């Protein structure tokens, strides 16, 4: 344990459970349902409403070898290629072999996927896949359908849920084992203000951290809270430098900030073309799959074209689909485009890359266990070794399903006893983290976009690190000021403080990796360097809140050693 915690009031209320699941996307709700089915007293904590997580925004679908002629082995091969040499093959094999049955169990839970005229699951292709293996729902509303089905199942099972709750820090017992979480409930209800859920098993399924950048496809709640909590608790994170920028995000202007509309890769899977202002396709000849190359390759190609042409976006041309196909296959995207004055039926869609998915996260083993006993992680917040340096399209929902089931099975098998949080938690010997002023959020996002975005270099990353450290030092200095008004605990201050910690760790890893690999693109180191960098970067936070970066000796995903 680091002894580091957020500055916050002591919990004023507490409830007890066997398991607390933090997050209500596919990973969190699947874990919760499986734990409850095993007879475990399970509490679900979510930052907004149950259906407000990242899962509902997933458009394209969920990848699994469900089609005729497809096999888990082929799915494995495509995943390993996309991961650019850093996938853990055992983790990927687990994903692709257990994935098809996990999808079938999701259907049993109530999710309805689009089907063909014969009644089979309709499958499409996305970038990096050599076969049609993407199951979708509602045309381009797969995440919304999965979220609907899981939320209904959770409510039908009468699980204890706490909505509008920001989790603050991990609670531990006298032996350093997980004993629950502290949290702040925003708004009136059975629980209000800072409290605690005391449980011997905590599952973090908090989603991504896209809000560290100015423009992202992530919802506003994706502020890296799970990664920040885990780091303060002493857990290790890995591969955090590999942030995937989705190639085709609706371009709303150079100054547009916050969550941006995604134009799913499935649009390209159905035959849309990437073109420049003259209508010339620029992906031909750059990769055997052209527009369906892995996302890092497409994002880099778009960025290069933007630089060469001196423009702020390229175009996605799907006018040849016709109105009927747009309305039936991609109704959500069609509505989003038209809401912003673009009609893809009659004109190309302006697109540019934006932060989309964290391939790295809290380091886990194949049972979802982190390096802190009793603490699990699942979904985008976790780093299982599946994604390597670049996530293969639509593997994210599948990863959430497969590893959620594995986590629930592990907790049900071990059934750790409930213990009391250590006396005095939060402890007076702990080191409260100075809080940042809420308005610092925009500054962090601009620093990260400018210095650690799609294009990175030693100079840009050094500048970002310096600016972030200045914010870090400034917050500490403000605590000692005569009028520390900006250090008042509150949701906005806690979120931005989490963003700063995650940003500092991401930049530390990106500075260390002196090569270009997957979705980590160094302009000053443009080549992939397997001789020196076919390895993982593992980061933890020292007691003085300094990121400590360790490079593994090989590309093998290092084992997660959980203390007994």
XYZ file of C-alpha atoms in Angstrom:
564
model
C 0.000 0.000 0.000
C 1.167 3.522 -0.757
C -0.680 5.325 2.023
C -1.907 7.794 -0.610
C -5.570 8.787 -0.696
C -7.752 11.587 -1.965
C -8.503 14.455 0.380
C -12.065 13.694 1.478
C -14.265 13.614 4.569
C -14.363 10.403 6.588
C -17.201 8.033 5.599
C -20.415 8.997 7.340
C -22.296 5.782 6.565
C -21.445 2.206 5.590
C -23.038 -0.938 4.215
C -21.633 -4.460 4.089
C -21.443 -6.932 1.204
C -19.425 -9.836 -0.144
C -18.569 -8.053 -3.395
C -18.708 -4.462 -4.561
C -18.580 -3.929 -8.329
C -17.663 -0.411 -9.439
C -19.056 0.352 -12.889
C -22.178 -0.535 -14.846
C -20.978 -1.383 -18.336
C -20.784 -4.852 -19.825
C -17.866 -5.806 -17.548
C -19.366 -4.551 -14.307
C -22.925 -5.769 -14.753
C -21.860 -9.184 -16.050
C -19.601 -9.614 -13.021
C -22.370 -8.518 -10.676
C -24.967 -10.843 -12.192
C -22.626 -13.845 -12.058
C -21.598 -13.084 -8.456
C -25.211 -12.707 -7.362
C -26.129 -15.957 -9.122
C -23.413 -17.660 -7.056
C -25.115 -16.501 -3.876
C -22.745 -13.609 -3.095
C -24.181 -10.447 -1.560
C -23.301 -8.030 -4.373
C -23.466 -4.244 -4.542
C -23.131 -2.311 -7.806
C -21.779 1.235 -7.593
C -21.919 3.455 -10.673
C -20.903 7.035 -11.281
C -24.081 8.110 -13.073
C -27.146 6.028 -13.898
C -26.853 2.297 -14.509
C -27.039 2.740 -18.288
C -24.702 5.751 -18.566
C -21.372 3.945 -18.964
C -19.177 3.558 -22.045
C -20.871 0.324 -23.160
C -24.007 2.103 -24.374
C -21.898 4.166 -26.795
C -20.392 1.128 -28.550
C -21.718 1.191 -32.092
C -19.948 -1.465 -34.120
C -20.521 -4.652 -32.195
C -18.889 -7.554 -30.421
C -16.301 -9.792 -32.072
C -16.472 -13.582 -31.769
C -15.923 -16.578 -34.045
C -19.619 -17.268 -34.580
C -19.772 -17.452 -38.369
C -19.469 -20.437 -40.676
C -15.833 -21.139 -41.506
C -14.507 -18.852 -38.790
C -12.494 -20.262 -35.889
C -11.053 -18.983 -32.609
C -7.607 -19.578 -34.086
C -8.290 -17.112 -36.912
C -9.638 -14.599 -34.402
C -6.485 -15.106 -32.344
C -4.250 -14.471 -35.358
C -5.991 -11.183 -36.186
C -5.781 -10.061 -32.552
C -2.063 -10.824 -32.321
C -1.334 -8.902 -35.518
C -3.244 -5.851 -34.294
C -1.437 -5.992 -30.943
C 1.918 -5.405 -32.670
C 3.927 -8.019 -30.796
C 2.802 -7.215 -27.241
C -0.321 -9.345 -26.772
C -0.208 -12.087 -24.177
C -1.065 -15.124 -26.304
C -2.567 -17.079 -23.408
C -4.897 -14.198 -22.604
C -5.906 -13.851 -26.254
C -6.520 -17.585 -26.558
C -8.720 -17.404 -23.472
C -10.668 -14.543 -25.037
C -11.284 -16.126 -28.438
C -12.046 -19.650 -27.206
C -14.403 -18.650 -24.390
C -15.847 -15.732 -26.339
C -18.480 -17.454 -28.516
C -20.178 -19.159 -25.562
C -20.001 -15.920 -23.553
C -21.893 -14.154 -26.346
C -24.496 -16.934 -26.360
C -24.939 -16.518 -22.604
C -25.382 -12.782 -23.167
C -28.186 -13.597 -25.592
C -29.728 -15.846 -22.938
C -29.546 -12.895 -20.547
C -31.756 -10.949 -22.950
C -29.587 -9.196 -25.525
C -31.037 -9.309 -29.051
C -28.654 -9.151 -32.009
C -29.495 -8.443 -35.643
C -30.146 -11.585 -37.676
C -30.169 -12.649 -41.305
C -33.262 -13.785 -43.176
C -32.452 -17.352 -42.135
C -32.379 -16.395 -38.462
C -28.596 -16.621 -37.985
C -26.713 -13.807 -36.230
C -25.815 -11.173 -38.827
C -22.058 -10.580 -38.920
C -20.004 -7.745 -40.385
C -16.306 -6.874 -40.683
C -14.231 -4.190 -39.069
C -10.611 -3.108 -39.235
C -8.019 -5.844 -38.743
C -10.510 -8.714 -39.117
C -10.085 -11.048 -42.076
C -13.576 -12.485 -41.591
C -17.066 -11.277 -40.826
C -17.269 -11.892 -37.083
C -18.814 -8.722 -35.639
C -22.289 -9.288 -34.186
C -24.342 -6.099 -33.975
C -27.711 -4.927 -32.693
C -30.088 -2.228 -33.868
C -27.839 -1.643 -36.851
C -25.294 0.499 -35.046
C -26.634 0.473 -31.479
C -24.980 -2.681 -30.136
C -23.761 -1.162 -26.901
C -27.140 0.352 -26.143
C -28.838 -3.038 -26.589
C -26.299 -4.877 -24.440
C -26.610 -2.207 -21.759
C -30.423 -2.412 -21.868
C -30.422 -6.193 -21.471
C -27.932 -6.214 -18.598
C -29.586 -3.334 -16.740
C -32.957 -5.098 -16.996
C -31.379 -8.318 -15.698
C -29.797 -6.475 -12.759
C -33.090 -4.839 -11.861
C -34.980 -8.115 -12.230
C -32.491 -9.760 -9.877
C -33.063 -6.912 -7.389
C -29.344 -6.280 -6.948
C -28.388 -3.518 -4.545
C -27.273 -0.594 -6.721
C -25.892 2.794 -5.752
C -26.131 5.274 -8.621
C -24.571 8.733 -8.980
C -21.638 7.650 -6.829
C -17.988 8.522 -7.377
C -15.685 5.938 -5.808
C -12.785 7.592 -3.994
C -10.324 5.095 -2.535
C -9.775 1.462 -1.608
C -10.248 0.442 2.014
C -7.949 -2.234 3.421
C -7.832 -4.286 6.589
C -4.980 -4.513 9.065
C -3.226 -7.052 6.849
C -3.355 -4.861 3.760
C -6.103 -6.875 2.085
C -9.054 -5.255 0.325
C -11.902 -4.393 2.696
C -14.112 -2.203 0.487
C -14.211 1.285 -0.985
C -15.010 4.810 0.110
C -17.358 6.719 -2.167
C -19.316 9.929 -2.505
C -22.965 9.742 -3.496
C -24.112 12.765 -5.469
C -27.682 13.675 -4.640
C -30.425 12.621 -2.314
C -31.343 9.029 -1.605
C -30.784 6.211 0.823
C -27.086 7.089 0.874
C -25.730 10.599 0.543
C -22.319 12.206 0.832
C -19.148 10.256 1.621
C -19.681 6.695 2.824
C -18.238 3.208 2.462
C -19.165 -0.162 1.044
C -17.267 -2.733 3.093
C -16.517 -5.912 1.151
C -13.553 -8.322 0.882
C -13.728 -8.315 -2.937
C -13.734 -5.135 -5.024
C -14.108 -5.274 -8.800
C -13.120 -2.153 -10.725
C -15.007 -1.921 -14.023
C -14.897 1.853 -14.324
C -14.205 2.105 -18.043
C -11.734 4.383 -19.762
C -9.841 7.630 -19.296
C -10.531 9.395 -22.592
C -11.348 12.641 -20.799
C -7.627 13.269 -20.309
C -7.746 14.536 -23.911
C -9.675 17.492 -25.315
C -11.562 15.454 -27.916
C -12.684 11.893 -27.223
C -15.443 9.446 -27.991
C -15.691 8.672 -24.253
C -18.548 9.999 -22.122
C -17.874 12.722 -19.556
C -17.674 10.152 -16.733
C -14.521 8.540 -18.230
C -11.993 10.356 -16.071
C -9.684 7.463 -15.221
C -11.055 7.076 -11.687
C -10.420 3.322 -11.523
C -6.802 3.541 -12.661
C -6.156 6.423 -10.257
C -7.721 4.556 -7.327
C -5.684 1.440 -8.102
C -2.440 3.402 -8.336
C -3.074 5.067 -4.982
C -3.823 1.625 -3.522
C -0.438 0.323 -4.671
C -1.532 -1.642 -7.758
C 0.534 -1.788 -10.916
C -0.591 -0.530 -14.312
C 0.820 -1.576 -17.662
C 0.841 -0.439 -21.306
C -0.774 2.898 -20.434
C 1.081 4.607 -23.270
C -1.048 2.731 -25.811
C -4.086 4.964 -26.189
C -6.085 4.103 -29.270
C -7.303 7.048 -31.307
C -10.349 6.072 -33.340
C -9.654 7.053 -36.956
C -13.150 8.194 -37.896
C -14.728 10.583 -35.429
C -17.119 13.211 -36.756
C -15.097 16.420 -37.092
C -16.961 19.272 -35.403
C -14.240 21.919 -35.596
C -10.690 22.367 -34.354
C -11.850 23.884 -31.057
C -14.471 21.250 -30.294
C -13.942 19.619 -26.903
C -15.493 16.821 -24.860
C -17.318 13.777 -26.179
C -17.400 13.650 -29.985
C -19.730 11.546 -32.186
C -18.165 8.292 -33.344
C -18.526 7.067 -36.927
C -18.241 3.332 -36.400
C -15.632 1.218 -38.113
C -18.551 -0.904 -39.275
C -19.321 1.841 -41.810
C -15.993 1.059 -43.443
C -16.711 -2.631 -42.922
C -19.743 -2.237 -45.158
C -17.720 -0.520 -47.884
C -17.250 3.195 -47.089
C -14.060 4.804 -48.445
C -11.626 7.226 -46.868
C -10.904 10.083 -49.272
C -9.232 13.476 -49.339
C -10.884 16.703 -50.464
C -10.463 15.701 -54.129
C -12.243 12.383 -53.572
C -9.037 10.304 -53.879
C -8.852 7.124 -51.788
C -5.573 7.263 -49.864
C -5.625 3.910 -48.049
C -5.194 1.903 -51.244
C -1.641 0.579 -51.387
C -0.923 1.426 -47.745
C -2.191 -1.886 -46.340
C -3.634 -5.091 -47.734
C -6.938 -4.340 -45.987
C -7.021 -0.688 -47.158
C -9.723 1.110 -45.097
C -10.035 -1.987 -42.901
C -6.422 -1.947 -41.731
C -5.928 -1.946 -37.931
C -6.940 1.314 -36.307
C -3.458 2.608 -35.565
C -2.525 2.319 -39.250
C -5.675 4.100 -40.421
C -5.350 6.846 -37.789
C -1.740 7.473 -38.790
C -2.654 7.539 -42.489
C -5.406 10.103 -41.889
C -3.064 12.217 -39.762
C -0.355 12.110 -42.448
C -2.857 13.198 -45.093
C -4.011 16.048 -42.885
C -0.419 17.233 -42.497
C 0.379 16.896 -46.186
C -2.758 18.744 -47.271
C -2.683 21.305 -44.465
C -6.226 20.399 -43.419
C -7.890 19.518 -40.132
C -9.806 16.469 -41.340
C -10.301 13.934 -44.112
C -13.581 12.459 -45.393
C -15.467 9.179 -45.147
C -17.506 8.642 -48.298
C -20.488 6.296 -48.092
C -22.861 8.057 -50.463
C -23.070 4.864 -52.499
C -24.899 3.165 -49.590
C -28.066 5.021 -50.467
C -30.723 6.316 -48.079
C -32.271 2.942 -47.280
C -29.041 1.312 -46.136
C -28.115 4.339 -44.026
C -31.516 4.363 -42.364
C -31.612 0.612 -41.679
C -27.982 -0.267 -40.939
C -26.660 2.957 -39.364
C -29.605 4.938 -38.004
C -27.730 6.251 -34.954
C -24.787 7.556 -36.971
C -27.107 9.013 -39.613
C -29.028 10.924 -36.940
C -25.831 12.198 -35.286
C -24.421 13.427 -38.593
C -27.652 15.166 -39.576
C -27.882 16.767 -36.137
C -24.581 18.463 -36.947
C -25.578 19.527 -40.441
C -24.003 16.651 -42.384
C -26.081 14.297 -44.558
C -23.989 11.206 -45.347
C -26.550 10.113 -47.935
C -25.582 13.040 -50.146
C -22.123 14.187 -48.945
C -18.903 12.766 -47.491
C -18.512 12.885 -43.716
C -15.643 15.005 -42.323
C -13.628 12.821 -39.935
C -10.491 13.041 -37.811
C -8.917 10.810 -35.133
C -9.910 11.304 -31.470
C -9.011 9.507 -28.236
C -11.083 6.363 -28.027
C -9.759 3.435 -25.987
C -7.072 2.677 -23.411
C -5.354 -0.542 -24.452
C -3.482 -0.580 -21.146
C -4.706 -0.256 -17.580
C -4.577 -1.974 -14.208
C -2.465 -5.117 -14.571
C -4.365 -8.362 -13.998
C -3.950 -12.083 -14.363
C -6.358 -14.345 -16.254
C -8.721 -14.318 -13.289
C -8.862 -10.545 -13.180
C -6.762 -10.290 -10.013
C -4.542 -7.248 -9.564
C -1.360 -7.017 -7.494
C -3.460 -5.885 -4.504
C -5.130 -8.873 -2.760
C -8.904 -8.768 -3.109
C -8.863 -6.094 -5.816
C -9.977 -7.121 -9.313
C -10.207 -5.158 -12.568
C -12.224 -5.868 -15.705
C -12.999 -4.185 -19.006
C -11.271 -1.079 -20.321
C -9.830 -0.180 -16.907
C -7.871 -3.456 -16.895
C -4.801 -4.653 -18.753
C -5.223 -8.397 -19.234
C -2.609 -8.646 -21.991
C -5.290 -9.166 -24.658
C -4.843 -5.890 -26.544
C -1.080 -5.451 -26.616
C -0.099 -2.217 -28.326
C -3.390 -1.741 -30.142
C -6.868 -3.182 -29.538
C -8.458 -5.110 -32.390
C -11.839 -3.624 -33.287
C -14.815 -4.907 -31.235
C -12.685 -7.035 -28.925
C -13.507 -4.733 -26.005
C -17.063 -5.865 -25.314
C -15.933 -9.483 -25.613
C -13.084 -8.932 -23.161
C -15.545 -7.450 -20.675
C -17.806 -10.492 -20.989
C -15.160 -13.197 -20.815
C -13.098 -11.813 -17.958
C -16.147 -10.738 -15.962
C -17.246 -14.370 -15.888
C -13.755 -15.424 -14.837
C -13.650 -12.877 -12.011
C -17.035 -13.970 -10.696
C -15.926 -17.606 -10.797
C -12.765 -16.798 -8.827
C -14.626 -14.847 -6.148
C -17.290 -17.567 -5.871
C -14.577 -20.206 -5.497
C -12.448 -18.394 -2.920
C -15.247 -16.627 -0.999
C -12.906 -14.520 1.156
C -14.277 -13.662 4.598
C -15.413 -10.160 5.451
C -12.922 -8.162 7.497
C -13.045 -4.742 9.103
C -11.241 -1.847 7.451
C -8.119 -0.890 9.368
C -8.758 1.279 12.396
C -8.851 4.946 11.514
C -9.500 4.561 7.775
C -8.864 7.063 6.298
C -5.756 6.850 8.459
C -4.055 9.910 9.916
C -0.740 8.491 8.694
C -2.011 8.437 5.122
C -0.927 11.141 2.708
C -3.990 12.995 1.393
C -3.552 14.044 -2.228
C -3.864 17.820 -2.685
C -6.885 18.531 -4.860
C -6.822 20.597 -8.031
C -9.193 23.394 -8.888
C -11.987 22.054 -11.142
C -11.118 24.517 -13.921
C -7.714 22.797 -14.235
C -9.458 20.045 -16.216
C -9.317 21.972 -19.492
C -5.630 22.733 -18.949
C -4.800 19.048 -18.464
C -6.748 18.119 -21.591
C -4.959 20.707 -23.715
C -1.557 19.639 -22.364
C -2.269 15.996 -23.144
C -3.725 16.647 -26.595
C -0.786 18.819 -27.572
C 1.976 16.695 -26.068
C 0.724 13.098 -25.904
C -1.928 12.849 -28.608
C -1.813 10.964 -31.904
C 1.644 12.351 -32.681
C 4.273 12.337 -29.951
C 7.957 13.169 -29.700
C 10.608 13.496 -27.018
C 10.110 17.256 -27.074
C 6.315 17.210 -26.882
C 6.284 14.613 -24.116
C 8.948 16.454 -22.099
C 6.916 19.656 -22.352
C 3.761 17.814 -21.292
C 5.548 16.234 -18.335
C 6.881 19.607 -17.204
C 3.479 21.269 -17.408
C 1.758 18.414 -15.594
C 4.365 18.449 -12.831
C 3.838 22.193 -12.466
C 0.134 21.564 -11.873
C 1.038 18.802 -9.417
C 3.395 21.089 -7.478
C 0.923 23.953 -7.614
C -1.784 21.887 -5.969
C 0.583 20.926 -3.161
C 1.617 24.545 -2.682
C -2.010 25.645 -2.534
C -2.615 23.386 0.473
C -0.144 25.504 2.414
C -1.626 28.786 1.188
C -3.551 31.093 3.512
C -6.766 30.622 1.508
C -6.770 27.125 -0.056
C -10.203 27.552 -1.650
C -9.289 25.428 -4.658
C -8.567 22.420 -2.420
C -12.173 21.989 -1.245
C -13.235 18.326 -1.682
C -15.942 17.772 -4.261
C -16.751 15.703 -7.328
C -15.181 18.088 -9.855
C -11.993 18.439 -7.793
C -11.712 14.672 -7.257
C -12.207 13.986 -10.977
C -9.597 16.465 -12.142
C -7.144 15.185 -9.518
C -7.634 11.679 -10.912
C -7.086 13.012 -14.440
C -3.790 14.574 -13.412
C -2.488 11.360 -11.833
C -3.430 9.253 -14.868
C -1.931 11.831 -17.233
C 1.374 11.912 -15.348
C 1.659 8.119 -15.471
C 0.693 7.939 -19.157
C 3.285 10.556 -20.114
C 5.970 8.862 -18.002
C 5.410 5.611 -19.908
C 5.210 7.334 -23.301
C 8.526 9.125 -22.664
C 10.163 5.832 -21.763
C 9.035 3.977 -24.914
C 11.404 5.332 -27.551
C 9.868 3.713 -30.612
C 6.676 3.672 -32.657
C 4.484 0.634 -31.997
C 0.757 0.103 -32.352
C -1.098 3.227 -31.296
C 1.999 4.810 -29.715
C 3.450 6.989 -32.472
C 6.749 8.790 -31.839
C 7.661 11.196 -34.635
C 11.269 11.218 -33.471
C 11.368 7.400 -33.303
C 9.274 6.419 -36.343
C 10.261 2.746 -36.498
C 9.206 -0.265 -34.487
C 12.232 -1.508 -32.521
C 11.775 -5.145 -31.540
C 15.403 -5.481 -30.504
C 14.976 -3.068 -27.608
C 11.274 -2.428 -27.097
C 9.435 -5.720 -27.498
C 8.611 -5.398 -23.809
C 5.998 -3.986 -21.443
C 6.223 -0.922 -19.242
C 4.850 -1.488 -15.754
C 4.213 1.587 -13.603
C 3.406 2.087 -9.949
C 3.247 5.169 -7.736
C 5.847 5.648 -5.031
C 4.923 6.984 -1.597
C 5.992 10.466 -2.722
C 3.470 10.195 -5.623
C 6.227 9.850 -8.248
C 5.589 7.411 -11.144
C 8.084 4.534 -11.093
C 8.460 2.867 -14.514
C 9.812 -0.666 -14.916
C 10.519 -2.301 -18.278
C 10.039 -6.057 -18.535
C 12.799 -8.142 -20.057
C 10.664 -9.719 -22.765
C 7.325 -9.337 -24.552
C 5.827 -12.022 -22.309
C 3.162 -10.426 -20.173
C 4.671 -10.465 -16.671
C 2.868 -12.654 -14.129
C 0.684 -10.867 -11.611
C 1.858 -11.802 -8.152
C -0.965 -11.377 -5.684
C 0.031 -11.319 -2.042
C -1.606 -13.961 0.152
